[in-house]
Short mmCIF file of C-alpha atoms in Angstrom, two decimals:
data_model
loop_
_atom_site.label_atom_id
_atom_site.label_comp_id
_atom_site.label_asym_id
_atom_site.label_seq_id
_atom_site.Cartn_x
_atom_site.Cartn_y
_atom_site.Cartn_z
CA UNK A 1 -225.50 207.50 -0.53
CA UNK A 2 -226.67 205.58 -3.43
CA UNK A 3 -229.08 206.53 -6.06
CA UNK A 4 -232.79 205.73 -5.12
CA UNK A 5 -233.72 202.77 -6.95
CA UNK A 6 -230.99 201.35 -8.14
CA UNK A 7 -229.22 198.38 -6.92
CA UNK A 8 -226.08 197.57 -5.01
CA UNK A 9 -223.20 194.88 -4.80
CA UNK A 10 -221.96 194.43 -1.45
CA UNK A 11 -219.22 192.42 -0.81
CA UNK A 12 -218.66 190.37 -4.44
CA UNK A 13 -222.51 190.05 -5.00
CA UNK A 14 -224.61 191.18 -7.66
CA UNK A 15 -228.15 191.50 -7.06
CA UNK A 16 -230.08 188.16 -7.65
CA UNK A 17 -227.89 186.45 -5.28
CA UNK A 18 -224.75 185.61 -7.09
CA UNK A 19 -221.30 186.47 -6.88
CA UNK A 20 -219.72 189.62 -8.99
CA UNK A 21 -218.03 188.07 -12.25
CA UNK A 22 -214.22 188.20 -11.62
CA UNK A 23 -212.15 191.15 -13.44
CA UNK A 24 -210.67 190.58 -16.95
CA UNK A 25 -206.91 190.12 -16.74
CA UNK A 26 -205.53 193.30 -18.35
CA UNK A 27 -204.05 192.24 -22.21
CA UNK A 28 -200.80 190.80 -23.04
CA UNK A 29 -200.16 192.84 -25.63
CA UNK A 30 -201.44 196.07 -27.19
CA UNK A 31 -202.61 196.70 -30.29
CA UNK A 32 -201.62 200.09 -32.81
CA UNK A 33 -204.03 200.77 -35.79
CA UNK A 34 -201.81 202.51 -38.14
CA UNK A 35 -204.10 202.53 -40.99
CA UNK A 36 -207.97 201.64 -39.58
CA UNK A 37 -209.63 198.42 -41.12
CA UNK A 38 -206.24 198.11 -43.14
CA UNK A 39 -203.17 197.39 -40.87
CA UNK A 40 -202.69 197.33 -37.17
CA UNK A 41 -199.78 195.94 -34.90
CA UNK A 42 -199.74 194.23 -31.47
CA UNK A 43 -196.66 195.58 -29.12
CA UNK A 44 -196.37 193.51 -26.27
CA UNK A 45 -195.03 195.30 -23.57
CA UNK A 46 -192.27 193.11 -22.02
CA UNK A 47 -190.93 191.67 -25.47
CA UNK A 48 -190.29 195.17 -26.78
CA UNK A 49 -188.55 196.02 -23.44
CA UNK A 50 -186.36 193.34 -23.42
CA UNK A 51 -185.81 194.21 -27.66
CA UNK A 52 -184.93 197.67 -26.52
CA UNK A 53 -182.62 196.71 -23.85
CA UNK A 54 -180.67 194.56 -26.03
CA UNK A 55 -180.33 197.09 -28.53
CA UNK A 56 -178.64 199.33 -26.05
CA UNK A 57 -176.23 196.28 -24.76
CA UNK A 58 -175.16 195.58 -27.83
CA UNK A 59 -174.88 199.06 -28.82
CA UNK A 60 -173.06 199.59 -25.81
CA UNK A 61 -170.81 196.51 -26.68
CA UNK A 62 -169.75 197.81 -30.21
CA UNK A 63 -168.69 201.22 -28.78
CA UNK A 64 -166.58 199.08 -26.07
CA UNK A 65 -165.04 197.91 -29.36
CA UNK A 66 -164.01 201.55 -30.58
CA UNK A 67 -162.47 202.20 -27.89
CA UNK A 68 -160.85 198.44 -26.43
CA UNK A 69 -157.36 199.36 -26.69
CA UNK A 70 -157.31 203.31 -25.62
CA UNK A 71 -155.20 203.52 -28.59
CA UNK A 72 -157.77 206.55 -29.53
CA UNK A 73 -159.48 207.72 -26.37
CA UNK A 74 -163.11 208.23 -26.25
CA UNK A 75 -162.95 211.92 -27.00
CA UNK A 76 -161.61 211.36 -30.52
CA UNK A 77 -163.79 208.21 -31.33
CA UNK A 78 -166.91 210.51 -30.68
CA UNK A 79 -164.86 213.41 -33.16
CA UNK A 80 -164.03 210.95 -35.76
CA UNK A 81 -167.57 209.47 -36.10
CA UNK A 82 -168.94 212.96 -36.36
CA UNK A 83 -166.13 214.07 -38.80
CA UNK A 84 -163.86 216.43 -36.63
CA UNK A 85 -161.33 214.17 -35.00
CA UNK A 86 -157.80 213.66 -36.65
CA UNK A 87 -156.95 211.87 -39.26
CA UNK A 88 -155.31 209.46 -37.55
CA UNK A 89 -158.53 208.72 -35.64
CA UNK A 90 -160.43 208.75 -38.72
CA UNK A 91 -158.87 206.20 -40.05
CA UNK A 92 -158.52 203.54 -37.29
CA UNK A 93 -162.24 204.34 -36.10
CA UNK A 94 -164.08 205.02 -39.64
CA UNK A 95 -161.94 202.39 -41.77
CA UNK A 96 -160.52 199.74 -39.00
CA UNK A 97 -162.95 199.54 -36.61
CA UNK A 98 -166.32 200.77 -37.54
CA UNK A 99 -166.82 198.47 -40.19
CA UNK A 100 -166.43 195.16 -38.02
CA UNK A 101 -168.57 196.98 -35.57
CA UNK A 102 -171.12 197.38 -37.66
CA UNK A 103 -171.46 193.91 -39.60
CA UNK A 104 -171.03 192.30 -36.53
CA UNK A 105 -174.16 193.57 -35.32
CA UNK A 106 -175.69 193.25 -38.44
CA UNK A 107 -174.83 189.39 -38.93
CA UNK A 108 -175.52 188.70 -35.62
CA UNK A 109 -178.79 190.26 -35.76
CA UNK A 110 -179.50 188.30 -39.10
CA UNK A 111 -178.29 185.62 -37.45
CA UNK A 112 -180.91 185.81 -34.48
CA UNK A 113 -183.72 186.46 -36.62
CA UNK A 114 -183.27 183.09 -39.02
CA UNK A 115 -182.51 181.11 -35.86
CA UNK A 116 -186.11 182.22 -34.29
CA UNK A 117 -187.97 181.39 -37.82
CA UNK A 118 -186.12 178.17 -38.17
CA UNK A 119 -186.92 176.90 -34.65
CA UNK A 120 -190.55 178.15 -34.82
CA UNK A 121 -191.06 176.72 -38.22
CA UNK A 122 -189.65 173.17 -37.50
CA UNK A 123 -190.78 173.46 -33.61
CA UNK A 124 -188.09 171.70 -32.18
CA UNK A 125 -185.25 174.23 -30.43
CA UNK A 126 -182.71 172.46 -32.76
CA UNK A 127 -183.71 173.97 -35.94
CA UNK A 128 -181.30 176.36 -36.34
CA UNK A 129 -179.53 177.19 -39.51
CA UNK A 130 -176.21 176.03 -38.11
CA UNK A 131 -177.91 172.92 -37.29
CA UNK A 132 -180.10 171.62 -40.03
CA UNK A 133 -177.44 172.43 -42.59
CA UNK A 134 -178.70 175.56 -43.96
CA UNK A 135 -175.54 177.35 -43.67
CA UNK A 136 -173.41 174.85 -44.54
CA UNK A 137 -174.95 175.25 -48.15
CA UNK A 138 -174.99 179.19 -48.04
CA UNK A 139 -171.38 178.39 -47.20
CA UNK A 140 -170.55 176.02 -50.17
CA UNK A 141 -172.27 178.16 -52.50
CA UNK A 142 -170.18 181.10 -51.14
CA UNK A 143 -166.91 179.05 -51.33
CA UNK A 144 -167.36 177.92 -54.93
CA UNK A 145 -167.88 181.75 -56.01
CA UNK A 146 -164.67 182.51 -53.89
CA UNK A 147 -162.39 180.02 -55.18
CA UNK A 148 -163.70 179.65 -58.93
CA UNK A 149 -165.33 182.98 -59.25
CA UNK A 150 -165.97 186.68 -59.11
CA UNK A 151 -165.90 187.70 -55.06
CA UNK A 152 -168.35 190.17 -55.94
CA UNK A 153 -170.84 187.18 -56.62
CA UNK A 154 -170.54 185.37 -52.95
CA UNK A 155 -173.79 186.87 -51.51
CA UNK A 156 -175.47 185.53 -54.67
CA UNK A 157 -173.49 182.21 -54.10
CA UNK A 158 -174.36 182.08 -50.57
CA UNK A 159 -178.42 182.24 -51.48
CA UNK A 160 -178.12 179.71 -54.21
CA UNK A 161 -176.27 177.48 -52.19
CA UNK A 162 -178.63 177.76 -49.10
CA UNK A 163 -181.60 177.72 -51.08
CA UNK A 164 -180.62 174.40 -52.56
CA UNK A 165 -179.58 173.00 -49.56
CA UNK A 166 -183.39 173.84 -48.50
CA UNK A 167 -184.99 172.13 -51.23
CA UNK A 168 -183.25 169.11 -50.64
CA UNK A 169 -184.05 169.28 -47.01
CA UNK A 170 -187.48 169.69 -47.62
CA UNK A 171 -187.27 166.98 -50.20
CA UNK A 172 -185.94 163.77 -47.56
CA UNK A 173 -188.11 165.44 -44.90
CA UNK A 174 -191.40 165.53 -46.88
CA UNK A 175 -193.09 163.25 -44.82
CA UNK A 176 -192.23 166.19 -41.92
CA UNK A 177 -193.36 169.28 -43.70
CA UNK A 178 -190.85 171.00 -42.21
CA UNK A 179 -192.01 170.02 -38.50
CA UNK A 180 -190.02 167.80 -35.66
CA UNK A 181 -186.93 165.73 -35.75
CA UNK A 182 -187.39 164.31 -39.29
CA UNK A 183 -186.28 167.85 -40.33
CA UNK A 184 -183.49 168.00 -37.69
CA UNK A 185 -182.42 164.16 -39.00
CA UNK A 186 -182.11 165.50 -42.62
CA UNK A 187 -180.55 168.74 -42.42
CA UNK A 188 -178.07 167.07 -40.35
CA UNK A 189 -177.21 164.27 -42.57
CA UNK A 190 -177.49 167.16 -45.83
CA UNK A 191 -175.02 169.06 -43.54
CA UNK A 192 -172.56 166.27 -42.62
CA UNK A 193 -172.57 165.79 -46.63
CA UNK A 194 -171.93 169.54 -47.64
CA UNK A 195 -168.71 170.02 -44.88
CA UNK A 196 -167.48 166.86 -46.84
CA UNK A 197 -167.87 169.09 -50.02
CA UNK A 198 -166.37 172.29 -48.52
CA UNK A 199 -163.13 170.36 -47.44
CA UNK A 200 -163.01 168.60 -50.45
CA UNK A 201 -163.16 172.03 -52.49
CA UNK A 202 -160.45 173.30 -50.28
CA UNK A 203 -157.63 170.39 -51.19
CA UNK A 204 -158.51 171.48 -54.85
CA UNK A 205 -157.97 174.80 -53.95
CA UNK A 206 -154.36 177.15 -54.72
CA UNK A 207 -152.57 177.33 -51.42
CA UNK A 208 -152.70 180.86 -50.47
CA UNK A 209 -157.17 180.61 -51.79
CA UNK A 210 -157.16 178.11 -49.44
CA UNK A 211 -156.02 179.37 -46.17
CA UNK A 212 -158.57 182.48 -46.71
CA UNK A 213 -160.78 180.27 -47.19
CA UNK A 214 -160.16 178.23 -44.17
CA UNK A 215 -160.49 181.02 -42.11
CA UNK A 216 -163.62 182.77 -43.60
CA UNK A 217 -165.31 178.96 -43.04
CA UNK A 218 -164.96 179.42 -39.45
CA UNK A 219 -166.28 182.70 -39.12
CA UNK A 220 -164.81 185.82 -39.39
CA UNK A 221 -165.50 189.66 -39.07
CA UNK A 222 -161.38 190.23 -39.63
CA UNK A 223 -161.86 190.96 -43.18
CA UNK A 224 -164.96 193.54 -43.26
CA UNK A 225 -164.48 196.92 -44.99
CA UNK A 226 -166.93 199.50 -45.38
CA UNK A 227 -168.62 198.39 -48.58
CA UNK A 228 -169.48 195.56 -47.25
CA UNK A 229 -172.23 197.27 -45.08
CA UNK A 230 -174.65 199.06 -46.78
CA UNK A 231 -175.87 196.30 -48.10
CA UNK A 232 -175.79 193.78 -45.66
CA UNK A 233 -177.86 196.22 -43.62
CA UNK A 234 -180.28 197.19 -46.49
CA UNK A 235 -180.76 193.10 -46.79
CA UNK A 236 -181.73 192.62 -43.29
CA UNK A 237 -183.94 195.34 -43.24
CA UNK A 238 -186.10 194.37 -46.12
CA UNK A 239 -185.81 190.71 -44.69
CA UNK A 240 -187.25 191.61 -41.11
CA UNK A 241 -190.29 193.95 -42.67
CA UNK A 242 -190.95 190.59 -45.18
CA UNK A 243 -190.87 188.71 -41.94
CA UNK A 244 -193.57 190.61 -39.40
CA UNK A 245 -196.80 190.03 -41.82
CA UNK A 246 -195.93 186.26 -41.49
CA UNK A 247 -194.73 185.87 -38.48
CA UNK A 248 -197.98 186.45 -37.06
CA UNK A 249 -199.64 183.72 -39.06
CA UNK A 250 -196.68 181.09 -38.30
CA UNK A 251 -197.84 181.76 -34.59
CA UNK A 252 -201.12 180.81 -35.56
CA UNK A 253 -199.58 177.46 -36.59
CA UNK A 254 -199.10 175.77 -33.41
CA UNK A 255 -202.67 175.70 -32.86
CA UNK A 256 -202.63 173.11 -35.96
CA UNK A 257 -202.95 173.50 -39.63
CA UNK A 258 -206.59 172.95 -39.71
CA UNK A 259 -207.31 175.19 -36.63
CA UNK A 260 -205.17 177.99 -38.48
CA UNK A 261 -206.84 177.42 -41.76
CA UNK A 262 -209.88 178.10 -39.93
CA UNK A 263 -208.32 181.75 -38.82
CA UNK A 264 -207.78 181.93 -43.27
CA UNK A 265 -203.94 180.76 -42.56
CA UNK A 266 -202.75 179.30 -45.60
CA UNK A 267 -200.36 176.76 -43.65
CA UNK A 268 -198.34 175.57 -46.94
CA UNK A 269 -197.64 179.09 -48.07
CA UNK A 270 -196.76 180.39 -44.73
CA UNK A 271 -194.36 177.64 -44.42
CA UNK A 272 -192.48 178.31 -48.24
CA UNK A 273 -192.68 181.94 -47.11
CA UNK A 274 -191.08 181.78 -44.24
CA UNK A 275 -188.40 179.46 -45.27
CA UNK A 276 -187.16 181.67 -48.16
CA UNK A 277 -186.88 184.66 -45.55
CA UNK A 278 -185.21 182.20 -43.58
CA UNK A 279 -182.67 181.50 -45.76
CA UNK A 280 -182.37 184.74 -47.31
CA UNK A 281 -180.99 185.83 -43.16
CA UNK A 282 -178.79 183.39 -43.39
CA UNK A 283 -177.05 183.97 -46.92
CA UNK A 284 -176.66 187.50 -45.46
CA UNK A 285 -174.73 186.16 -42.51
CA UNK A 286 -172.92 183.69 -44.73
CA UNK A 287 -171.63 185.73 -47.28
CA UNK A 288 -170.77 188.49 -44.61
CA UNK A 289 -168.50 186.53 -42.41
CA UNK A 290 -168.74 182.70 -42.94
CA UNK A 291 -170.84 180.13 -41.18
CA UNK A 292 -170.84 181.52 -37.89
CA UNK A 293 -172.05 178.54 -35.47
CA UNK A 294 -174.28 178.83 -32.89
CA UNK A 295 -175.51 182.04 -32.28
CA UNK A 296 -178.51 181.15 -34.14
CA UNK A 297 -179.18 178.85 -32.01
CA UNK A 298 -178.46 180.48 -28.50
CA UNK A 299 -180.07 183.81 -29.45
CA UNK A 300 -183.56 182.77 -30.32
CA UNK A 301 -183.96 180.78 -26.67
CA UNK A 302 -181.94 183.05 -24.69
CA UNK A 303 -184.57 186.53 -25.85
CA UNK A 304 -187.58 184.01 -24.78
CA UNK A 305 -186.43 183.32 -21.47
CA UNK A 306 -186.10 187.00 -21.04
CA UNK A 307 -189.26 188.18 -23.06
CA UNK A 308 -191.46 185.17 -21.34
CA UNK A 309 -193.77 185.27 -23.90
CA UNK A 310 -194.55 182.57 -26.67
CA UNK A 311 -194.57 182.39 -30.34
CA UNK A 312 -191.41 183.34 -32.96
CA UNK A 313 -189.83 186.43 -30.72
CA UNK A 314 -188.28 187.55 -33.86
CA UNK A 315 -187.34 191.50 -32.85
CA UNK A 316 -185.89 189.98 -29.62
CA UNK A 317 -184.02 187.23 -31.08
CA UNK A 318 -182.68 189.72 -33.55
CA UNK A 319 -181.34 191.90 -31.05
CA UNK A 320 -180.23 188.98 -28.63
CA UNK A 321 -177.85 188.05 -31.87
CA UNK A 322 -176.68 191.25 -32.25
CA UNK A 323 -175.47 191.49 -29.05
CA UNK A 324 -174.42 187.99 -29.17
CA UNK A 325 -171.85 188.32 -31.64
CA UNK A 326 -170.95 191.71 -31.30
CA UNK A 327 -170.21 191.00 -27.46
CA UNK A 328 -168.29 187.79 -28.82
CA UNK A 329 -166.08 189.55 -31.13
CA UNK A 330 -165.03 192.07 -28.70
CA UNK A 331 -164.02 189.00 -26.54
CA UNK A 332 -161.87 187.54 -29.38
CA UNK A 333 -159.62 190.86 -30.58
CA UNK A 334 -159.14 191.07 -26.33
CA UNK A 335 -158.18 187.77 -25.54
CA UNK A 336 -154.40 187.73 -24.60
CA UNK A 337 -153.09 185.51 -27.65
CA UNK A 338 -150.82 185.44 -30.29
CA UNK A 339 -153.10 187.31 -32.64
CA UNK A 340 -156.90 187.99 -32.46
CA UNK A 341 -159.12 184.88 -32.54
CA UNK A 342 -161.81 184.24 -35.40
CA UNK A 343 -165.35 185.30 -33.55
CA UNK A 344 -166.53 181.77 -34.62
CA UNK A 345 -163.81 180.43 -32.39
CA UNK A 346 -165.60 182.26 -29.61
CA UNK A 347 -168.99 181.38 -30.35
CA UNK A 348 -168.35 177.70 -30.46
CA UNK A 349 -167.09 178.01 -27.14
CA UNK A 350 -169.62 179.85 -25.88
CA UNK A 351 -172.29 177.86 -27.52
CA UNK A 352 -170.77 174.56 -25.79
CA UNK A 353 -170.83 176.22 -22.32
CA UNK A 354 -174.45 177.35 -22.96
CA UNK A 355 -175.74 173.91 -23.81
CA UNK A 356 -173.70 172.11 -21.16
CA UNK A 357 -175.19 174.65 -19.01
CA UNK A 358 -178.99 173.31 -20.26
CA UNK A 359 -177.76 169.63 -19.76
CA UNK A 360 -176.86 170.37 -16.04
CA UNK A 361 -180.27 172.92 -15.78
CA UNK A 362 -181.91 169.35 -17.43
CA UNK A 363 -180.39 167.39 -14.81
CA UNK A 364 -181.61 169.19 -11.88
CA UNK A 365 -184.71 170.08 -12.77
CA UNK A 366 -187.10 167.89 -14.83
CA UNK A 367 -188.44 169.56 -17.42
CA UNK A 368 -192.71 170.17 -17.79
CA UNK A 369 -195.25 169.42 -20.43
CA UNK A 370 -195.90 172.36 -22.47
CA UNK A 371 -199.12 174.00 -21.46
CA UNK A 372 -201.17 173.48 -24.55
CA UNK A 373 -204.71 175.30 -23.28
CA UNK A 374 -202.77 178.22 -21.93
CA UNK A 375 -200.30 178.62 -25.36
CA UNK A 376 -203.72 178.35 -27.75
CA UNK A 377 -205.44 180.86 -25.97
CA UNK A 378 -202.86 183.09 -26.29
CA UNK A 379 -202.17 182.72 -30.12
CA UNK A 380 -206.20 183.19 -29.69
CA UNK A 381 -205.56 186.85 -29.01
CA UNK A 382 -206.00 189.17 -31.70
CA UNK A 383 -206.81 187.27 -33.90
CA UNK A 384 -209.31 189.56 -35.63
CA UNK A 385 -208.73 190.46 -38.74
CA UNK A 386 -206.50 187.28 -39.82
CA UNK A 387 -208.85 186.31 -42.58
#
């Protein structure tokens, strides 16, 4: 029974004759107010699944690594990371294996991250540090400190030399600001110039400086000792929290830069802040273990397919690198050759199968228009509190 006097909808109507307004698709995201009127934070459910997921592969992957060879058997790995195995096991898992481990996943996730700001920020799926030349300065600045320096200055070589290679980037594609294939065009030709450099550097170079050299340019997680950690890690933390303020805002620029400036986006500073961070990622990747190829590229559109959602997908891309390389240096020390392969051996040839694998998808399959009513109403969302 219904209360006396008070109207009913029968069947999809309303009273007056018309039809019951259709129910409000549930959110895409959700959003957290840590601090009320001060900071809040959208979690999107399926994005943050996928993140977690990866995190656990890759996980899963290094720990694969401790224990490839049963050379020290799961029992004693476990024992040696919490500080009662033997010493024998302490020293192949702490000092041996643990720290390749541990910067792979930490370059890789670097790695992920600056390929998702790079592609976002020049929208083209190109724009990848590897691509547009970026690391091929981090990795000329590195190589001068190596071979004419203090080692204990390549990190700081690898960000001069990638933040140069950005200002001259910017500086031919001006006409771009930073956005479609003028950007690709000059980072490759600033690239094709700076690998030039790098092998000229390494005739000039003594003999045994050289062959080091040669082999941290392709990419390399042979070398890594424990020092080397800590800091990488600290980096790419303070990196990522730089990176989720803007992030948000960078989003807001495919709408436009007048339609974001409308939403109080400052399109020119979002751009010059997101390009330092950019760089910063991949100086920490650089100076780690070399120019590493591809990964920044794969990582960023392989976590999208998964997460299905639009915008940057930094988290995911991070972790989608992380398990990237960690998975492909696990592939290279079990490989049966002569001696274990550089991982940037492995990720070029992964990174070829992947985009022959697109060509073919291409092929079969032409490709649609991007959706642009359906990707502006979802940068829309949440938008509150932008200004």
């Amino acid at each position: 029974m219904s209360a006396p006097g008070r109207p009913v909808a029968v069947r999809g109507r309303v009273p007056g004759g018309g039809r019951s307004p259709a129910p409000a698709p549930a959110p895409a995201h959700r959003t957290l107010r840590l601090a009320p009127g001060r900071l809040s934070l959208r979690v999107r459910p399926r994005p943050l699944a996928v993140t977690l997921l990866l995190v656990l592969l890759a996980a899963g992957s290094g720990a694969l690594a401790l224990t490839r060879d049963g050379l020290v058997p799961p029992a004693e790995v476990l024992g040696a990371l919490f500080g009662a195995g033997s010493e024998q096991a302490a020293f192949v898992v702490l000092e041996l294996r643990l720290p390749r481990v541990a910067l792979g996943l930490v370059v890789g996730a670097a790695l992920g991250a600056a390929g998702a700001l790079f592609q976002q920020l020049s929208r083209n799926p190109l724009g990848s540090p590897d691509i547009v030349g970026f690391n091929s300065g981090a990795a000329t600045g590195a190589l001068l400190v190596l071979l004419h320096g203090d080692p204990a200055y390549v990190a700081a070589g690898a960000a001069g030399g990638g933040l140069a290679t950005a200002v001259v980037v910017q500086l031919l594609a001006r006409r771009g600001s930073f956005r479609g294939n003028r950007l690709i065009l000059a980072g490759i030709a600033v690239g094709s110039l700076l690998a030039s450099v790098n092998a000229y550097l390494l005739t000039r170079a003594a003999l045994d400086h050289a062959q080091s050299a040669q082999l941290w340019l392709i990419g390399s997680l042979g070398s890594a000792e424990r020092h080397q950690v800590p800091p990488a890690l600290i980096a790419l933390g303070v990196l990522l929290m730089a990176a989720l303020p803007v992030v948000r805002r960078l989003d807001l620029l495919e709408m436009g830069d007048e339609a974001a400036g409308g939403l109080g986006v400052d399109a020119g500073r979002t751009r010059v802040l997101v390009l330092l961070i950019a760089v910063g990622l991949s100086a920490v990747a650089v100076s780690a273990a070399g120019p590493i190829v591809f990964v920044a590229l794969c990582a960023p559109q392989l976590a999208r397919r998964l997460a299905r959602g639009t915008g940057t997908g930094l988290l995911p891309a991070a972790a989608m690198g992380a398990l990237l390389l960690s998975a492909s240096d696990l592939l290279a020390v079990t490989l049966p050759t002569a001696g274990p392969l550089p991982v940037g051996v492995v990720t070029g040839a992964l990174g070829g199968l992947y985009l022959a694998w697109l060509l073919g998808r291409g092929r079969r399959r032409p490709r649609r228009g991007p959706r642009v009513p359906q990707v502006r109403a979802r940068l829309l969302r949440g938008t509150a509190g932008i200004r």
